[in-house]
CSV table of C-alpha atoms and ligand atoms in Angstrom, one decimal:
chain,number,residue,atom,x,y,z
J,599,UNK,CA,-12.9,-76.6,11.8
J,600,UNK,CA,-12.5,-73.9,14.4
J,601,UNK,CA,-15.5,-74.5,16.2
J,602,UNK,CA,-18.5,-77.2,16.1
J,603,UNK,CA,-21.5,-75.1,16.2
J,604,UNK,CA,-21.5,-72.8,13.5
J,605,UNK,CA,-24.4,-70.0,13.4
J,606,UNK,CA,-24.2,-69.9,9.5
J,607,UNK,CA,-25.2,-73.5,9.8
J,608,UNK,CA,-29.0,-72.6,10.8
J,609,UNK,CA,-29.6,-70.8,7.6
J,610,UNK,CA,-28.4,-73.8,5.6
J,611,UNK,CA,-30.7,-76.3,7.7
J,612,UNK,CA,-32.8,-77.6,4.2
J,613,UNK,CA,-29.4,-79.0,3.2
J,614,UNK,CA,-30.4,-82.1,4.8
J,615,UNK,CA,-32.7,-83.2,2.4
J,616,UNK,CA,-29.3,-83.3,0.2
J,617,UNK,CA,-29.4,-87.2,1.1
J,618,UNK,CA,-32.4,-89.1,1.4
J,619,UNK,CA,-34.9,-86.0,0.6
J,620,UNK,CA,-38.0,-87.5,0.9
J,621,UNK,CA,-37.4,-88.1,4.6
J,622,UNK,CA,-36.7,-84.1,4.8
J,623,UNK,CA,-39.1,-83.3,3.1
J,624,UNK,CA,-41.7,-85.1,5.0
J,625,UNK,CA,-39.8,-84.0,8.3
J,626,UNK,CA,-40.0,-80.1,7.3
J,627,UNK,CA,-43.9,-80.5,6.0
J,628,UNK,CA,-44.6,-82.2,9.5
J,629,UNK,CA,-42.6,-79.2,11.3
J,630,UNK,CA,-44.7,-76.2,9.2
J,631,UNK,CA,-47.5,-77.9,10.1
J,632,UNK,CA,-46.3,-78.2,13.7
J,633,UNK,CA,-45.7,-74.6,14.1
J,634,UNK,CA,-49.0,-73.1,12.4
J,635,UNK,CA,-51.9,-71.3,13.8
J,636,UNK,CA,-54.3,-74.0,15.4
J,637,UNK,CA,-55.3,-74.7,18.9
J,638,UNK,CA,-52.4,-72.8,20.4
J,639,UNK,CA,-51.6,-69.7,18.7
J,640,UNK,CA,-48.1,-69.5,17.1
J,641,UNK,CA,-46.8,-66.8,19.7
J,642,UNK,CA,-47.9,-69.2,22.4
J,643,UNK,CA,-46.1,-72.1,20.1
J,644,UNK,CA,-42.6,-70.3,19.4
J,645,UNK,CA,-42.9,-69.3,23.3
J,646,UNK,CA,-42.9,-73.3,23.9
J,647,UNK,CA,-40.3,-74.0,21.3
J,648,UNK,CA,-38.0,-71.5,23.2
J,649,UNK,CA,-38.0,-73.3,26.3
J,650,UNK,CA,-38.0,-76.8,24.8
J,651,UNK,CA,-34.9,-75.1,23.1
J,652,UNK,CA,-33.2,-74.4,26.4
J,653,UNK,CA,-34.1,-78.1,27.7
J,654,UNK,CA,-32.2,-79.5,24.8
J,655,UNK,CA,-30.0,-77.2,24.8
J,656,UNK,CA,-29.9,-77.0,20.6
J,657,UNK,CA,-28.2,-73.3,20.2
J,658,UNK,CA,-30.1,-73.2,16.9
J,659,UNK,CA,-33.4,-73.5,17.8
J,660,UNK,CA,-32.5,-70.8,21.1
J,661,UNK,CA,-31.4,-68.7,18.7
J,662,UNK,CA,-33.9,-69.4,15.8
J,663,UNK,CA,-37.0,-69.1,18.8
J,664,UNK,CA,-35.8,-66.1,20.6
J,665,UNK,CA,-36.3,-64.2,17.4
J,666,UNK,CA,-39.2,-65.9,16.7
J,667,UNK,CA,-40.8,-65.3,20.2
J,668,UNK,CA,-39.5,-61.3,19.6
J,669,UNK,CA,-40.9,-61.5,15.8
J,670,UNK,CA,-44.4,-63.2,17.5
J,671,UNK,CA,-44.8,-60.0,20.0
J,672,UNK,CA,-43.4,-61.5,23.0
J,673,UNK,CA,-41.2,-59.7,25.1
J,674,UNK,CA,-38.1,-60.3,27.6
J,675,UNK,CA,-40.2,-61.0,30.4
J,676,UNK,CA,-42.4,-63.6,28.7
J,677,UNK,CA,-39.5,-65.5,27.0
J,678,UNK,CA,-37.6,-65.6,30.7
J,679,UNK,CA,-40.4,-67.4,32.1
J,680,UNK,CA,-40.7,-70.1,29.5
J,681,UNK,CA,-37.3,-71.0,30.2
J,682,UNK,CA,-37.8,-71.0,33.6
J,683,UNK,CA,-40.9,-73.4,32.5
J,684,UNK,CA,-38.1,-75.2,31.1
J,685,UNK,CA,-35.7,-75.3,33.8
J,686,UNK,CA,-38.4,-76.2,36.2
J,687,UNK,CA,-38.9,-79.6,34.5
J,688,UNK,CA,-35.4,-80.2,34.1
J,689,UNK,CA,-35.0,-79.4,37.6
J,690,UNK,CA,-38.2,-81.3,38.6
J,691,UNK,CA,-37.2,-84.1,36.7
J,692,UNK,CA,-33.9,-84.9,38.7
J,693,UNK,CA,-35.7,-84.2,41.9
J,694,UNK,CA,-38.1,-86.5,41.4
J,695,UNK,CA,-35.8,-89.5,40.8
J,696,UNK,CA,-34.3,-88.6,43.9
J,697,UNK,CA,-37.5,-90.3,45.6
J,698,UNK,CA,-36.1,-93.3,43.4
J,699,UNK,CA,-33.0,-92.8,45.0
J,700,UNK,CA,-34.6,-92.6,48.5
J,701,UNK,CA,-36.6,-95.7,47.9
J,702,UNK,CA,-33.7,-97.9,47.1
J,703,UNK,CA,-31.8,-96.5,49.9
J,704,UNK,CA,-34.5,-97.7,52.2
J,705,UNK,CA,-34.5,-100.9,51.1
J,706,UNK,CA,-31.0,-101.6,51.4
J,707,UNK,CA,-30.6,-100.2,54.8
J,708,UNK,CA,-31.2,-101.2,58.6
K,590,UNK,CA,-29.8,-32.4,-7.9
K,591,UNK,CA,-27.9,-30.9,-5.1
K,592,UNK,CA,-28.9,-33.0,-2.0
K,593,UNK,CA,-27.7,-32.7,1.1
K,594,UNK,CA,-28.2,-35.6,3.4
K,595,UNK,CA,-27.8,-33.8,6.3
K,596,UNK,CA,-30.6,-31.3,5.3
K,597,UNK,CA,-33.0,-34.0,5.3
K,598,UNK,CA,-31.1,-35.1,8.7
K,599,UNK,CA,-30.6,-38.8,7.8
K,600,UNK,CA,-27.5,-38.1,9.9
K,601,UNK,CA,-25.7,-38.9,7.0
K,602,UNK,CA,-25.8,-40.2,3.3
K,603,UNK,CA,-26.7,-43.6,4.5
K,604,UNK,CA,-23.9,-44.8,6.8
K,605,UNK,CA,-21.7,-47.1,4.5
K,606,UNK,CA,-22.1,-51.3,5.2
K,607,UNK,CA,-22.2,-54.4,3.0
K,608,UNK,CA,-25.6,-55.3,3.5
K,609,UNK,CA,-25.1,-58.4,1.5
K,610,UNK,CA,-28.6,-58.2,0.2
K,611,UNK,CA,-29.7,-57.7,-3.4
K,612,UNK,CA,-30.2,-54.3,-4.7
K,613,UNK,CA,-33.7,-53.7,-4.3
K,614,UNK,CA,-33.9,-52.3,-7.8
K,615,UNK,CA,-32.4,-55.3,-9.0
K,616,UNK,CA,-35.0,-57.8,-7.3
K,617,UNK,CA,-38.0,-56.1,-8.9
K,618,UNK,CA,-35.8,-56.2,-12.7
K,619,UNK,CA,-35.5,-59.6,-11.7
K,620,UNK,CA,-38.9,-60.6,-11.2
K,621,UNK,CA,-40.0,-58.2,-14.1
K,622,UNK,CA,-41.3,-55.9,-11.7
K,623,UNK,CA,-41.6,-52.0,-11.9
K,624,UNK,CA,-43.2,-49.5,-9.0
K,625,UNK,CA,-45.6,-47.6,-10.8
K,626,UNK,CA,-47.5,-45.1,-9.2
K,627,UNK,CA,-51.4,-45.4,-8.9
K,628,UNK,CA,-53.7,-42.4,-9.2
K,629,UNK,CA,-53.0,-39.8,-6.2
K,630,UNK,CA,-54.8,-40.2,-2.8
K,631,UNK,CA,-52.9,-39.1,-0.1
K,632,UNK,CA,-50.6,-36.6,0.9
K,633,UNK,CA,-48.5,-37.1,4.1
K,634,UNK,CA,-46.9,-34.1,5.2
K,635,UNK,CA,-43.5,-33.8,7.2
K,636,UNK,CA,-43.5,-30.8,9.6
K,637,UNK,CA,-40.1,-31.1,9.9
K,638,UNK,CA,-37.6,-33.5,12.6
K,639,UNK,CA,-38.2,-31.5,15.5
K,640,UNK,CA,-39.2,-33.8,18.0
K,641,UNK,CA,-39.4,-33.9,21.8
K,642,UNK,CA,-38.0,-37.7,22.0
K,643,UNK,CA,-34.9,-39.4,20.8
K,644,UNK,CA,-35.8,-42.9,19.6
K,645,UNK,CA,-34.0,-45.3,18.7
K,646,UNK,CA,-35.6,-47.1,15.6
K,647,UNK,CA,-36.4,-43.1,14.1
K,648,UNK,CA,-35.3,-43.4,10.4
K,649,UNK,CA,-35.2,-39.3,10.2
K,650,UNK,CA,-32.5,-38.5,13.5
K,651,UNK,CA,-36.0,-36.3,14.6
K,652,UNK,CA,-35.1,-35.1,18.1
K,653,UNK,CA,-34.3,-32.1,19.9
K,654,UNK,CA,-31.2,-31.0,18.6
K,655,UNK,CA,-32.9,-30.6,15.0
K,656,UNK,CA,-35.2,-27.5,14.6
K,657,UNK,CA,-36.3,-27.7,11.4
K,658,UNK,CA,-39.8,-27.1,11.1
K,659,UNK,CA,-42.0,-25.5,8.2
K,660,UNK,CA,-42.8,-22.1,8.3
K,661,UNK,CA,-46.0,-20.0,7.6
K,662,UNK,CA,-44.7,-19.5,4.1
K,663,UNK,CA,-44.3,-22.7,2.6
K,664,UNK,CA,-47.7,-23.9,4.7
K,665,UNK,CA,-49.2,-21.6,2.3
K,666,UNK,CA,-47.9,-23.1,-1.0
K,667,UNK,CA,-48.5,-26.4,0.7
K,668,UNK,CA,-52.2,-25.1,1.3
K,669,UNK,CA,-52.4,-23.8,-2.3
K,670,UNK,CA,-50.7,-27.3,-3.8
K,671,UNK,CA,-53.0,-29.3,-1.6
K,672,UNK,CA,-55.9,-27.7,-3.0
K,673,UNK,CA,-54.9,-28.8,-6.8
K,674,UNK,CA,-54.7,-32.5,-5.9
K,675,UNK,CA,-57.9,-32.4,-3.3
K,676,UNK,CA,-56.3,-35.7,-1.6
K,677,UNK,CA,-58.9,-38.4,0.6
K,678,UNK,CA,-56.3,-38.3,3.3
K,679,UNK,CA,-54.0,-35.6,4.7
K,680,UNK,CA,-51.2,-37.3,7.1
K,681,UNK,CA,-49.3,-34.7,9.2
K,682,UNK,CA,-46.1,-36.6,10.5
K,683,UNK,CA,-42.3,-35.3,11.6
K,684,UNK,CA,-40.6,-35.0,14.7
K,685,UNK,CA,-43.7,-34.2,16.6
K,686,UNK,CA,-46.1,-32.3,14.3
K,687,UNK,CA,-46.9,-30.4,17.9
K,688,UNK,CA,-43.9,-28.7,18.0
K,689,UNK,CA,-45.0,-26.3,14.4
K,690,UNK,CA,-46.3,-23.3,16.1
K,691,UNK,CA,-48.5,-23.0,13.0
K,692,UNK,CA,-50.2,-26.6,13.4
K,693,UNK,CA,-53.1,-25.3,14.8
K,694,UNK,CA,-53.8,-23.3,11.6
K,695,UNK,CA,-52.9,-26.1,9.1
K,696,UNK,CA,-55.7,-27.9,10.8
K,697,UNK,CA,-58.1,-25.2,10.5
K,698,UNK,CA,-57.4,-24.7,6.9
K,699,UNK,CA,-57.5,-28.4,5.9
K,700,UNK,CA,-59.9,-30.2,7.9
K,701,UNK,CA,-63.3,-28.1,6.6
K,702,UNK,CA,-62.3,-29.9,3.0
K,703,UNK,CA,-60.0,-32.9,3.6
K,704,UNK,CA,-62.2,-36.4,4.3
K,705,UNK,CA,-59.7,-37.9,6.5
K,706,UNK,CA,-57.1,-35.7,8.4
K,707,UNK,CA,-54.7,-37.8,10.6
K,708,UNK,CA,-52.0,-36.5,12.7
K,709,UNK,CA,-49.2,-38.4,14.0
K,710,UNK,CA,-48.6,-38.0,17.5
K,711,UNK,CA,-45.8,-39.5,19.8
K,712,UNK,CA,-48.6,-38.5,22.7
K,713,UNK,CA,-45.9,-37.2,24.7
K,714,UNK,CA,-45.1,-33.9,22.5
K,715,UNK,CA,-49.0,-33.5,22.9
K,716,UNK,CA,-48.9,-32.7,26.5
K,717,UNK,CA,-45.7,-30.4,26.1
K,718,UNK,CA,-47.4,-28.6,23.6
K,719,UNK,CA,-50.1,-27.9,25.6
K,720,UNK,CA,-52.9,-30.7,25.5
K,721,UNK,CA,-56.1,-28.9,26.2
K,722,UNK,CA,-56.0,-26.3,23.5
K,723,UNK,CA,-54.7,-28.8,21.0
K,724,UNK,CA,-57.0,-31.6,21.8
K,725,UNK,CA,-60.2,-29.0,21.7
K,726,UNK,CA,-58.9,-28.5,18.0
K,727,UNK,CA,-58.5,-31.8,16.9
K,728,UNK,CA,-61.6,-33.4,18.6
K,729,UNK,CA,-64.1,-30.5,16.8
K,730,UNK,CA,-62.4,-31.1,13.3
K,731,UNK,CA,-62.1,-35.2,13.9
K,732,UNK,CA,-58.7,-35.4,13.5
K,733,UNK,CA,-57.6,-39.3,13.3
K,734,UNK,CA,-54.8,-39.3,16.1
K,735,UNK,CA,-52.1,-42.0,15.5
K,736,UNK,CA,-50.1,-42.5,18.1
K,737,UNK,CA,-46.7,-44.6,18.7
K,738,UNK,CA,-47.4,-46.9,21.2
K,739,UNK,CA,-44.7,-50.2,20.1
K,740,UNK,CA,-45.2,-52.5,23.1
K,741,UNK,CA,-47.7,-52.9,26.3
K,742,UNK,CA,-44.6,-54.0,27.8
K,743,UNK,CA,-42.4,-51.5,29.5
K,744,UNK,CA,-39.1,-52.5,28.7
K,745,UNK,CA,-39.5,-52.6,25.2
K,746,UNK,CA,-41.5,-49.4,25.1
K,747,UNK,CA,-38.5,-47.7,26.8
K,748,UNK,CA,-36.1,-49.6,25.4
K,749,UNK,CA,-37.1,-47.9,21.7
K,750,UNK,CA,-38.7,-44.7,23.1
K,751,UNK,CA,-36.9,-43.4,25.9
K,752,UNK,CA,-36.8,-44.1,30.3
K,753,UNK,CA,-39.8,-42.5,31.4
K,754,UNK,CA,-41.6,-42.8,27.9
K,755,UNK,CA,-44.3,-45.4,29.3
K,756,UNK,CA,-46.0,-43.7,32.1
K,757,UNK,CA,-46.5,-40.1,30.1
K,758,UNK,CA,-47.6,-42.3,27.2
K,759,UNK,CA,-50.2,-43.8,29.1
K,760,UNK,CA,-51.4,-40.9,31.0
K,761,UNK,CA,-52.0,-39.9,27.7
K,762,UNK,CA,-53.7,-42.1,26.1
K,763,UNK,CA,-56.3,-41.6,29.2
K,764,UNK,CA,-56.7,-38.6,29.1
K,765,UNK,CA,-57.6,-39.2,24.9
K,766,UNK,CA,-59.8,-41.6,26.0
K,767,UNK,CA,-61.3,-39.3,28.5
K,768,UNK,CA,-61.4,-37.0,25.3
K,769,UNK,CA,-63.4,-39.7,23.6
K,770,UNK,CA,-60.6,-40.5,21.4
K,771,UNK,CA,-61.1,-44.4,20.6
K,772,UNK,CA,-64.0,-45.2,22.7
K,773,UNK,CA,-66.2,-47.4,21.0
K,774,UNK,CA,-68.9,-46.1,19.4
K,775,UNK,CA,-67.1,-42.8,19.4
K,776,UNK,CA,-66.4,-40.9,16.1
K,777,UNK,CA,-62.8,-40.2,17.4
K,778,UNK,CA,-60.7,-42.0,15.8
K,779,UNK,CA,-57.1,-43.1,18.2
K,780,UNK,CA,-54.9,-45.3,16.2
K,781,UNK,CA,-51.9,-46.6,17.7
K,782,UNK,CA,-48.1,-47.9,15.8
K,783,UNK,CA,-46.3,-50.6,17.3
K,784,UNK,CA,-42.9,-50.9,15.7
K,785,UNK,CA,-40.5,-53.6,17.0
K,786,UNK,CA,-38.3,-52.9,19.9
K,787,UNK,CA,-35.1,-53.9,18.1
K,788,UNK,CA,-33.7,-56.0,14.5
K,789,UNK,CA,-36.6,-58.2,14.1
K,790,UNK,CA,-39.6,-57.9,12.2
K,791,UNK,CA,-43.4,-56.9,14.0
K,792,UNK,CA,-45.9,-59.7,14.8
K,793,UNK,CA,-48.6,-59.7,12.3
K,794,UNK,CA,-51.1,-56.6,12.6
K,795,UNK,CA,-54.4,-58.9,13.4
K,796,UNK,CA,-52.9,-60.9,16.1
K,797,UNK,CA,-50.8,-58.1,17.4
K,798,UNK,CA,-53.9,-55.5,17.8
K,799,UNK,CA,-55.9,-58.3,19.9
K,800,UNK,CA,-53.1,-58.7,22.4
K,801,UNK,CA,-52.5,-54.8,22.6
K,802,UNK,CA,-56.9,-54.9,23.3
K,803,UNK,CA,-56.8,-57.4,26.0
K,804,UNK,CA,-53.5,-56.3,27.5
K,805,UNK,CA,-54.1,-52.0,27.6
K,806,UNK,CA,-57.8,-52.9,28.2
K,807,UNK,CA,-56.7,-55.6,31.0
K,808,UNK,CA,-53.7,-53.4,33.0
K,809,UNK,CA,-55.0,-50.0,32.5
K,810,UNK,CA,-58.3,-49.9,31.0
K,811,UNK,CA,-57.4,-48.1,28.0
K,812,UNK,CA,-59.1,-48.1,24.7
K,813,UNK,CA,-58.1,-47.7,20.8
K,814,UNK,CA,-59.5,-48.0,17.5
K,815,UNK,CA,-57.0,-49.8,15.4
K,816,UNK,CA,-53.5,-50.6,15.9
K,817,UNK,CA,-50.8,-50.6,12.5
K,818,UNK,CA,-47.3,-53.0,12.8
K,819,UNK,CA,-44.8,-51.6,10.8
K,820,UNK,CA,-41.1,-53.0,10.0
K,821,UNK,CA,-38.5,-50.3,11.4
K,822,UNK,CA,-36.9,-49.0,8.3
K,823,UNK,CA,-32.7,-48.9,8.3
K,824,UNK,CA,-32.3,-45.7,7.7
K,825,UNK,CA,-31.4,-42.7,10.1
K,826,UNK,CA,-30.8,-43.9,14.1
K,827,UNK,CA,-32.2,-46.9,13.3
K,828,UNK,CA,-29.6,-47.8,10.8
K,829,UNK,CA,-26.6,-46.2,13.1
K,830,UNK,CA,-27.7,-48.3,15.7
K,831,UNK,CA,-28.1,-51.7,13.6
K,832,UNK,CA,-24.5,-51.1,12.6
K,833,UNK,CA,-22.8,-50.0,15.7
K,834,UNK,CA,-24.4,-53.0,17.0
K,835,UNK,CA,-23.6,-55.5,14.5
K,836,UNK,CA,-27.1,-56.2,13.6
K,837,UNK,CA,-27.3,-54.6,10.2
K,838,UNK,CA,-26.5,-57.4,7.9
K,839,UNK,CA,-28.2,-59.6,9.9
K,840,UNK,CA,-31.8,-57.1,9.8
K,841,UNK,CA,-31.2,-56.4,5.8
K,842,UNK,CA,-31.1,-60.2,5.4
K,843,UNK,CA,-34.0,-61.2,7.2
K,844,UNK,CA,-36.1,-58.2,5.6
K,845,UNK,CA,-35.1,-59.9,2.4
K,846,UNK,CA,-35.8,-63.5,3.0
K,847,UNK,CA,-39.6,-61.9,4.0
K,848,UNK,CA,-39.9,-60.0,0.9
K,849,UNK,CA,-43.2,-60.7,-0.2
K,850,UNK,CA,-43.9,-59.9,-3.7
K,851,UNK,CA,-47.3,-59.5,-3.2
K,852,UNK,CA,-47.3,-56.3,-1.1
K,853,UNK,CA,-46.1,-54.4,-4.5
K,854,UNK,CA,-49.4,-53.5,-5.3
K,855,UNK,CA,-50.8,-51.9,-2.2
K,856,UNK,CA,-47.8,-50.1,-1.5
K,857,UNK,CA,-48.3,-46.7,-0.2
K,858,UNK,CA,-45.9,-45.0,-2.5
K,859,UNK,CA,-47.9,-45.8,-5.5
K,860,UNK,CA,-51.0,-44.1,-4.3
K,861,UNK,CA,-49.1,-41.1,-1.2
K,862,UNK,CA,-46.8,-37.9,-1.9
K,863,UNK,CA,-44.5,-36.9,0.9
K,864,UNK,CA,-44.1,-33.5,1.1
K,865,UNK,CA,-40.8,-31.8,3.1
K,866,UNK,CA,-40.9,-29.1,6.0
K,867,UNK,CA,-39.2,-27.2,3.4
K,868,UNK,CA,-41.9,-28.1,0.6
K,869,UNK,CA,-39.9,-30.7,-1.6
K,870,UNK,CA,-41.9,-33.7,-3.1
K,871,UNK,CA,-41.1,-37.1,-2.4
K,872,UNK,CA,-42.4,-40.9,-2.8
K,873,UNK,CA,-42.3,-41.3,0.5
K,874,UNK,CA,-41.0,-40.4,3.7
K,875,UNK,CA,-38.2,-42.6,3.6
K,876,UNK,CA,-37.3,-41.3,0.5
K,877,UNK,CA,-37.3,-37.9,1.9
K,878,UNK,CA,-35.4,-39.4,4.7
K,879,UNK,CA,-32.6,-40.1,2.0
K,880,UNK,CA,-33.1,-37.5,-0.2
K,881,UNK,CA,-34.1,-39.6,-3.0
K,882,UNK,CA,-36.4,-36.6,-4.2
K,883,UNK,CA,-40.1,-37.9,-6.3
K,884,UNK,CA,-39.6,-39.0,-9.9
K,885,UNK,CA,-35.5,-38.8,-9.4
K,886,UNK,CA,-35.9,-35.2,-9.7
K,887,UNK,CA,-36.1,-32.2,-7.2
K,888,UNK,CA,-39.6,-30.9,-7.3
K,889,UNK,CA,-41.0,-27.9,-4.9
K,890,UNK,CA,-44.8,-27.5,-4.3
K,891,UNK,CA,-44.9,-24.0,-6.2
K,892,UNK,CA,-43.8,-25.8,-9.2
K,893,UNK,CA,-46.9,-28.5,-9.3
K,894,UNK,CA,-50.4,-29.2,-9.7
K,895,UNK,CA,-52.2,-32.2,-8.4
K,896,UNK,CA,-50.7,-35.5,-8.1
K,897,UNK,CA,-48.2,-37.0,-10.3
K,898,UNK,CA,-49.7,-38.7,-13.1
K,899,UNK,CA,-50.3,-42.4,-12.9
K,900,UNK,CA,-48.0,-44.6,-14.7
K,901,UNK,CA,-44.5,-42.4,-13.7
K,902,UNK,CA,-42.1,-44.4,-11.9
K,903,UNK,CA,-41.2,-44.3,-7.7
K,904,UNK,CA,-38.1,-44.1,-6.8
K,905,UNK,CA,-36.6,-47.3,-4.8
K,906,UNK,CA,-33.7,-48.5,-2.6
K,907,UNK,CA,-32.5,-50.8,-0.5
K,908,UNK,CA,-34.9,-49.9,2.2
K,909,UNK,CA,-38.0,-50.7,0.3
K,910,UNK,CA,-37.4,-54.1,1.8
K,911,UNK,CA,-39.0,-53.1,4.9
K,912,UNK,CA,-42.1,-52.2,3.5
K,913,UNK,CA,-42.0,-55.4,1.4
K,914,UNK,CA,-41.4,-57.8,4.1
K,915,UNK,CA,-44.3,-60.1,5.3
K,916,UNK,CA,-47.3,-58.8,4.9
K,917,UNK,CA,-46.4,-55.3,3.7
K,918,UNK,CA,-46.2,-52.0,5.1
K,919,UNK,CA,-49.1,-49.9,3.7
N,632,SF4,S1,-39.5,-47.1,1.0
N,632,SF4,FE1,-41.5,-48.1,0.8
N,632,SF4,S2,-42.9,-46.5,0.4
N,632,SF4,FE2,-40.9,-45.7,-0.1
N,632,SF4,S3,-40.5,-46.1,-2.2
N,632,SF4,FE3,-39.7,-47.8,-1.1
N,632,SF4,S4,-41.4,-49.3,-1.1
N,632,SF4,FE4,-42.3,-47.3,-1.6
């Protein structure tokens, strides 16, 4: 295998029901249902699903959303700012544990 | 049949690449489909590829270096063949219809017996070819304006359209609103065409045309009536630039995986016939684009009467997929 990602591999994704289908099955309803119209409109959803992308860092879904986000009527400048929504938290998140850090290093010292 | 693709200015008999999608003609065989047309309604009218911009999704190459344009001559037997099929709709298109010196009397001819005359504008051609006059002429004969307008964002406007593209397009569109064009309650009618900036399909016309409201009504107070997402069709520029950018296999497939059987019925083809600068019949305009002349055969305006019979078949290729992906192009 000359690489582990493969970009074919997105187009095949319904394979995984091969083996224990009903799972899949149930998993793939769930995500249509997930990623229709309802309180948030699906531009707004694909535009979240791009930055949750970049947080896990899934090359599939980046490049399944960005065309998504595109196909949705979002542009460069929209899309750029989700992921810097996403890159925020991630950021954010370490930070924050730095206060964990602090606390602990107070305790132990003079 | 002698057809020349460059006459028709699709650069080319369409550039060679594996698409890797099913012949279109074989899909429909395959479902147990045929594209029949409906009785006649519309005829859309191609003034020629002269054009004042160079885009980048155009499926015709229409841009300055063509100057093709129909002449008094054939407007005549176009007047005279228009007359025999006494369409609902009239839709001039090219290039920029603008740039016909002899626009001005196509729309004086037409308009005083044709219920809906629409012209096709890409609003920047309008002020090069002299706005006032023009727009005087269209608002007394209340000519439906549609005009390209594919994104509220700048980038992707310029991207497709050209650098500088946004702010004349806008300025525009103000100055057809001052006009009355699309103001509400107006009877002027200012459409507006959103294609996608790129090889992905548009966002769905309903959602689309309330974001396009809020956002021209929001940044620069600008009004419209209706707005239309269509698919870019791979033909022409569009399709040199899907494959010198590795995109075209990619595009073809996703057009495919949307085909929507459903659209079939309301397709325009069945119910529009394209006519040429140079007064050749065609299904459409993207057949014209390819020379794939109406009915497989080469027709010319002084040789028919009215609209082809319903029942006869329309010629299809692979780019049909564009106006059968999603929700349809109509
Ligand atoms: S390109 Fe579209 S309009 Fe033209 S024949 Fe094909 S389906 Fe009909």
């Amino acid at each position: 295998m000359a690489d582990y990602y493969s970009p074919e591999d997105l187009n095949r994704f319904q394979e995984i029901g091969g083996e224990a289908s009903e799972l899949a099955r149930k998993f793939f309803d769930y995500y249509g249902a997930v990623f229709s119209e309802g309180a948030l409109s699906e531009r707004e959803k694909a535009l979240i699903a791009l930055a949750v992308a970049h947080a896990v860092q899934c090359p599939y879904c980046i490049d399944a959303y960005t065309r998504a986000c595109l196909e949705k009527g979002s542009n460069l400048e929209e899309m750029t700012e989700a992921v810097h929504v996403a890159c925020a938290i991630r950021g954010g998140a370490s930070l924050i544990h730095g206060i964990q850090m602090r606390r602990i290093a107070a305790k132990l010292s003079m | 049949m002698e057809s020349s693709w460059a006459v028709y200015g699709c650069t080319a008999e369409p550039a060679k690449a594996e698409s890797g999608v099913e012949p279109f003609r074989k899909k429909l065989a395959r479902l147990g489909k045929t594209l029949l047309r409906a009785t006649g309604t519309t005829l859309q009218v191609n003034l020629g590829p002269m054009c004042n911009q160079l885009c980048r999704h155009c499926h015709l190459d229409a841009g300055p270096h063509r100057t093709e344009t129909m002449d008094l001559e054939t407007m005549e037997e176009l007047l005279r063949f228009a007359r025999t099929c006494a369409p609902q709709v009239v839709d001039i298109t090219g290039g920029a219809p603008e740039l016909n010196p002899h626009l001005s009397y196509l729309v004086e001819s037409l308009s005083p017996w044709v219920p809906r005359l629409m012209i096709r504008t890409n609003l920047t051609a309008l002020a090069e070819a002299g706005t006032e006059e023009l727009l005087e002429l269209f608002r007394k004969k209340r000519v439906v304006l549609v005009a390209s307008f594919p994104s509220p964002n700048p980038a992707q406007l310029e991207a497709q359209r050209g650098i500088g593209v946004m702010g004349k397009s806008l300025e525009m569109l103000r100055v057809l609103n001052m006009a009355g064009y699309g103001i509400p309650g107006s009877e002027l009618e200012l459409d507006l065409v959103s294609n996608p900036a790129g090889a992905f399909l548009p966002p769905a016309q309903q959602k689309a045309q309330e974001r396009f409201r809020k956002e021209l009504q929001r940044r620069w107070g600008i009004h419209f009536n209706r707005l239309y997402t269509f698919a870019n069709v791979p033909l022409g520029r569009f399709r040199m630039w899907l494959i010198s950018t590795g995109n075209f296999q990619g595009y073809m497939q996703r057009l495919q995986s949307a085909f929507n059987p459903l659209t079939l019925e309301g397709l325009m083809c069945r119910s529009l016939v394209s006519i040429s600068w140079e007064g050749y019949l065609f299904d459409c305009d993207f057949n014209l684009c390819v020379a794939l002349p109406m009915g497989g055969m080469k027709r010319h305006i002084s040789e028919m009467e009215g609209f082809p019979e319903p029942g006869s078949p329309i010629v299809v290729g692979d780019h049909c997929y564009a106006c059968t992906a999603g929700s349809g192009f109509t």
